[in-house]
Structures are given as C-alpha cells and as structure tokens.
Short mmCIF file of C-alpha atoms in Angstrom, two decimals:
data_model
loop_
_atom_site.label_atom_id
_atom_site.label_comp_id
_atom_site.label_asym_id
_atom_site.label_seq_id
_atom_site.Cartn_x
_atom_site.Cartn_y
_atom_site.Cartn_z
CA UNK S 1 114.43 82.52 57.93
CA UNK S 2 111.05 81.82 57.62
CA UNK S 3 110.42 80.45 60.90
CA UNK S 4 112.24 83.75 62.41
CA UNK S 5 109.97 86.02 61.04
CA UNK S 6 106.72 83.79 62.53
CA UNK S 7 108.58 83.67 65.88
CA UNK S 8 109.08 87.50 66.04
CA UNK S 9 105.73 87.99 64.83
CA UNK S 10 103.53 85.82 66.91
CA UNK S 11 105.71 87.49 70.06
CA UNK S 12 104.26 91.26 68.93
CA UNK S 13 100.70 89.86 68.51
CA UNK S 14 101.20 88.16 72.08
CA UNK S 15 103.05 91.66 73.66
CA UNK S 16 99.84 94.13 72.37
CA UNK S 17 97.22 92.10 74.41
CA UNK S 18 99.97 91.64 77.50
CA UNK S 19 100.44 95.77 77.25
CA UNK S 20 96.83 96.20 77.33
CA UNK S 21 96.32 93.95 80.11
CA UNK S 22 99.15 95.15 82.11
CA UNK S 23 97.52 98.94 82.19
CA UNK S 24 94.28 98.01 83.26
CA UNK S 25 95.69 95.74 85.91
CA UNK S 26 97.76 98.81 86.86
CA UNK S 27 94.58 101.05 87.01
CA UNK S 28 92.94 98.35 89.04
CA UNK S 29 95.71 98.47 91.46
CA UNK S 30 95.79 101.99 91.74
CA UNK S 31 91.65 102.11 92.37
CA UNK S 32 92.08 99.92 95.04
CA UNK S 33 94.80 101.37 96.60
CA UNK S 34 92.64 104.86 96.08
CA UNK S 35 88.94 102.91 97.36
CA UNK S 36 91.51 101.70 100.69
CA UNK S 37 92.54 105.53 101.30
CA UNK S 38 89.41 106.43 101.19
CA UNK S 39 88.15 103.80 103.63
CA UNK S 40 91.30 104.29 105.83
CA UNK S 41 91.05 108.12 106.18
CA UNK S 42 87.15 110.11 104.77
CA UNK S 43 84.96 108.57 108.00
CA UNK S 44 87.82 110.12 110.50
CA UNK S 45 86.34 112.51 112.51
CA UNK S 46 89.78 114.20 112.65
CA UNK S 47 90.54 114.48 109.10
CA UNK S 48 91.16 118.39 108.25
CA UNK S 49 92.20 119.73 104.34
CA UNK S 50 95.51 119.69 104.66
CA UNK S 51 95.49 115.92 106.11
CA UNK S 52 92.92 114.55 103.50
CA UNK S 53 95.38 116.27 101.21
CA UNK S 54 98.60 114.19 102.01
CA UNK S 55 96.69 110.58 102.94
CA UNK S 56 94.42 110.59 99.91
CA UNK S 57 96.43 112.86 96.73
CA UNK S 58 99.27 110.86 97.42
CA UNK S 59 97.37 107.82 96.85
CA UNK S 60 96.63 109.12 93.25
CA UNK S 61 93.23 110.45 93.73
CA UNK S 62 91.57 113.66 93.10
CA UNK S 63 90.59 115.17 96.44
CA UNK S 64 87.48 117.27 97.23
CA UNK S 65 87.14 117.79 100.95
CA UNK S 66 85.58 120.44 103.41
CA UNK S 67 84.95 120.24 107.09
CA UNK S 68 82.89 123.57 108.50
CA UNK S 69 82.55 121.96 111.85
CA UNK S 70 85.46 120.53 113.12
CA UNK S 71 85.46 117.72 115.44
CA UNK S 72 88.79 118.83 117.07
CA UNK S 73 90.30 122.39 117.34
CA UNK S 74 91.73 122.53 114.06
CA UNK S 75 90.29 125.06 112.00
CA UNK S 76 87.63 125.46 109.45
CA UNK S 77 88.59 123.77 106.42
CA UNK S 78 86.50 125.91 103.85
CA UNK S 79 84.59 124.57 100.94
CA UNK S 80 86.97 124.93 97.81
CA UNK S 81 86.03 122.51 95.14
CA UNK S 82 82.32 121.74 93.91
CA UNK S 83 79.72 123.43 96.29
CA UNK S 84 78.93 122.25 99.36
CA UNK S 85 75.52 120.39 99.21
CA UNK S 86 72.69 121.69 101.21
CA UNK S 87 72.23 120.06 104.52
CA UNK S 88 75.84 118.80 105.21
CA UNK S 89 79.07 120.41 107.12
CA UNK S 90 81.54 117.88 105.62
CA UNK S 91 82.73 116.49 102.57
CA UNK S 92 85.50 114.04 101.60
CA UNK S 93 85.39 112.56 98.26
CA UNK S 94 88.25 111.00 95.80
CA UNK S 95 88.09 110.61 92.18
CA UNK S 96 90.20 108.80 89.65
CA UNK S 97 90.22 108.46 86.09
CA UNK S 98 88.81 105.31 84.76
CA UNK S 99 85.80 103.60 85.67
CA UNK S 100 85.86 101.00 88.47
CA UNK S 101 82.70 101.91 90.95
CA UNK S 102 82.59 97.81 92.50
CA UNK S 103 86.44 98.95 93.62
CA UNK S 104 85.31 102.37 95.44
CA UNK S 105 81.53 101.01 96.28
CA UNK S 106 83.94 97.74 98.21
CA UNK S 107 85.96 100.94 99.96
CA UNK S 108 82.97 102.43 101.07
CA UNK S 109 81.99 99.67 103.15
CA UNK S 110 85.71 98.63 103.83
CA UNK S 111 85.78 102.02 105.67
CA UNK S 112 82.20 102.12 107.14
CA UNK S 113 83.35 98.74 109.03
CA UNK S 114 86.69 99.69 109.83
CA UNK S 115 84.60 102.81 111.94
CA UNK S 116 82.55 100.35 113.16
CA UNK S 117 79.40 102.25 111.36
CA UNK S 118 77.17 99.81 110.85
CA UNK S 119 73.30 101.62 111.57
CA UNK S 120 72.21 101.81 107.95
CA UNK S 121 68.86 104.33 107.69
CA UNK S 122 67.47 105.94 105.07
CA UNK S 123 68.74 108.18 102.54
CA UNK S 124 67.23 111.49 103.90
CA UNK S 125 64.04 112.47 101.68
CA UNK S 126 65.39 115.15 99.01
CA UNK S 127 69.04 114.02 99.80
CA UNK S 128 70.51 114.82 95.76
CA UNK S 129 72.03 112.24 94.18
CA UNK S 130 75.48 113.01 92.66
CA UNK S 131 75.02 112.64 88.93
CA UNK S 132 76.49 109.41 88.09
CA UNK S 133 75.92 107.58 91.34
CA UNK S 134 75.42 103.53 91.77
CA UNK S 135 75.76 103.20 94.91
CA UNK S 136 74.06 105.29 97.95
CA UNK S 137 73.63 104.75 101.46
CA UNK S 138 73.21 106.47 104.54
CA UNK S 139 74.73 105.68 108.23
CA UNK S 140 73.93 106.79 111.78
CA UNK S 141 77.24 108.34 113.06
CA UNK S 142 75.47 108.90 116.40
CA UNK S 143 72.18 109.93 117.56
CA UNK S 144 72.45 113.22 116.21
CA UNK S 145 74.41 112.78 113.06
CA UNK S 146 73.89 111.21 109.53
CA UNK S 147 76.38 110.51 106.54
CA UNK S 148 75.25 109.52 103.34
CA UNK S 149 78.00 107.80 101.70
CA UNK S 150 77.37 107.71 97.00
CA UNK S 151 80.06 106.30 94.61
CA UNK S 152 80.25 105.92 91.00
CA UNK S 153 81.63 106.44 87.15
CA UNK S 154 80.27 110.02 85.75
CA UNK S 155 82.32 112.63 82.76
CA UNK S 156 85.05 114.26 83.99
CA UNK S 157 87.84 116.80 83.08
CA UNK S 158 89.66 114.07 81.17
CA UNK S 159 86.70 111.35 79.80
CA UNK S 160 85.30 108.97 82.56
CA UNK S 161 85.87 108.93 86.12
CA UNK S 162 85.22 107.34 89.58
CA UNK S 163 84.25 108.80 92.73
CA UNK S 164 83.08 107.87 96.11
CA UNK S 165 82.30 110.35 98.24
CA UNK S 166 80.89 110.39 102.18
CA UNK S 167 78.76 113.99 103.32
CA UNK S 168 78.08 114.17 106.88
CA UNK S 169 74.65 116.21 107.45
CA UNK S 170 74.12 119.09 110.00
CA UNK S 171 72.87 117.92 113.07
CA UNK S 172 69.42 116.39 113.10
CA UNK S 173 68.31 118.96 116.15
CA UNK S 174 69.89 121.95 113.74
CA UNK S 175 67.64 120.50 111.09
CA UNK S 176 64.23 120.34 112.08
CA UNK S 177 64.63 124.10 114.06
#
C-alpha cells in the first residue's frame, strides 16, 4: 500500500511542473505564431483595417492599425485605438499577453526581410519611443518614405504584455515643407 501512495504521489509532483511547462510552451507557440502574422502581413502596403483585422486577430493578437493614406483605392482606415503618433500615416501593431519581446523583435526582422527592407537609417530625431520598447529601428521603404519599426513587454489591460509595432512616417518632402 505503501508503495501506491509514493507512486501516486511522485506522479502529482511530476504533473504540476509538466502543467506549468506545457502553458508557457503554449504561450510561446502562440507568440510566434502572433510575431509570424505580424511579419507576414504589417509591412504590406495593401493591408487596410478590416484585412489586418482577419490576418492578425485571428492569430490571437490584439490589433491596433490605421492607414490615412492608402496605397491602393481602398479607403481611409481611420485611427481608432491609441492616437496616431505625430509624423506617421500608418500604424499596424499586435499585442499579446505575456512577455516574450526576442519572439516579436525575431518577427520584426522576419517581416522586414520577407519585404526585402533591408536600408536601416536612423531613428528620426524626436521619433517617441513607445513606453516599454527594446527594440527600435528604422527602414527606408523608398526614397521618400521611412518606417520605424519598436517592440517590447510594457502594463497592459490584463498585467504584462508584448507588442511590436511598425509606423510608416509622412513623406520626407511633406515633412520638411
């Protein structure tokens, strides 16, 4: 009887750790499958509210996107989540509970190279940094155009979460007028 009991106890020690493990290696699948939507879908030119919507909410994240200068004919889509930050036309960031920033930081450079976006520059002087932010960067979309790409953990609505986000900046020629 004895030896029972051990048995049956030594397997609940062993299933708490196991259960613990499990969930964060759940969490890290879901971050990476949110850090690949992001790469996959934010740097499209073409991405509109509605489309950011399905590709990265189903994916589990929080979505926060805004486009006031659409690359195609689709219309506007209007800012509707945190204000827009001075300087930019376009948002598109995803956030997650949790914290894994290497996850999202690894999508934002999975995505600039899948758009082939590879003219780092300089952050643009008085560019704010999103409060919580490890990770910055800025690209040349074309001669005209800047994105400055941030990730990282910060508080959110339910305790900790990730973000990455990528803000494309009015047009240099707009900006110095």
């Amino acid at each position: 009887m004895m030896h029972r009991l051990a048995f049956c106890f030594s397997i609940t020690l062993l299933a708490v750790p196991f259960g613990a493990a499990s969930n964060a290696m759940a969490q890290t699948t879901r971050a990476a499958d949110i850090a690949q939507a992001f790469a996959d879908h934010c740097f499209s030119p073409r991405l509109t509210a509605q489309s950011a919507q399905a590709q990265l909410g189903t994916a589990g994240a929080r979505v926060d996107f805004y486009d006031l200068r659409p690359f195609t004919s689709a219309p506007q889509s209007p800012v509707t989540g945190a204000a827009a930050t001075a300087g930019t036309d376009r948002r598109c960031e995803v956030s997650f509970d949790g914290a894994e920033p290497q996850v999202v930081q690894q999508g934002i450079i999975t995505g600039l190279a899948q758009e082939q976006l590879t003219d780092l520059v300089d952050v643009p002087a008085g560019f704010p940094t999103t409060t919580g932010a490890t990770y910055r960067a800025a690209v040349m979309l074309n001669p005209n155009r800047i994105a400055v790409v941030q990730s990282g953990v910060r508080d959110g609505a339910q305790g900790v979460e990730t973000f990455a986000r990528v803000e494309r900046l009015i047009p240099l020629n707009e900006a110095n007028q």
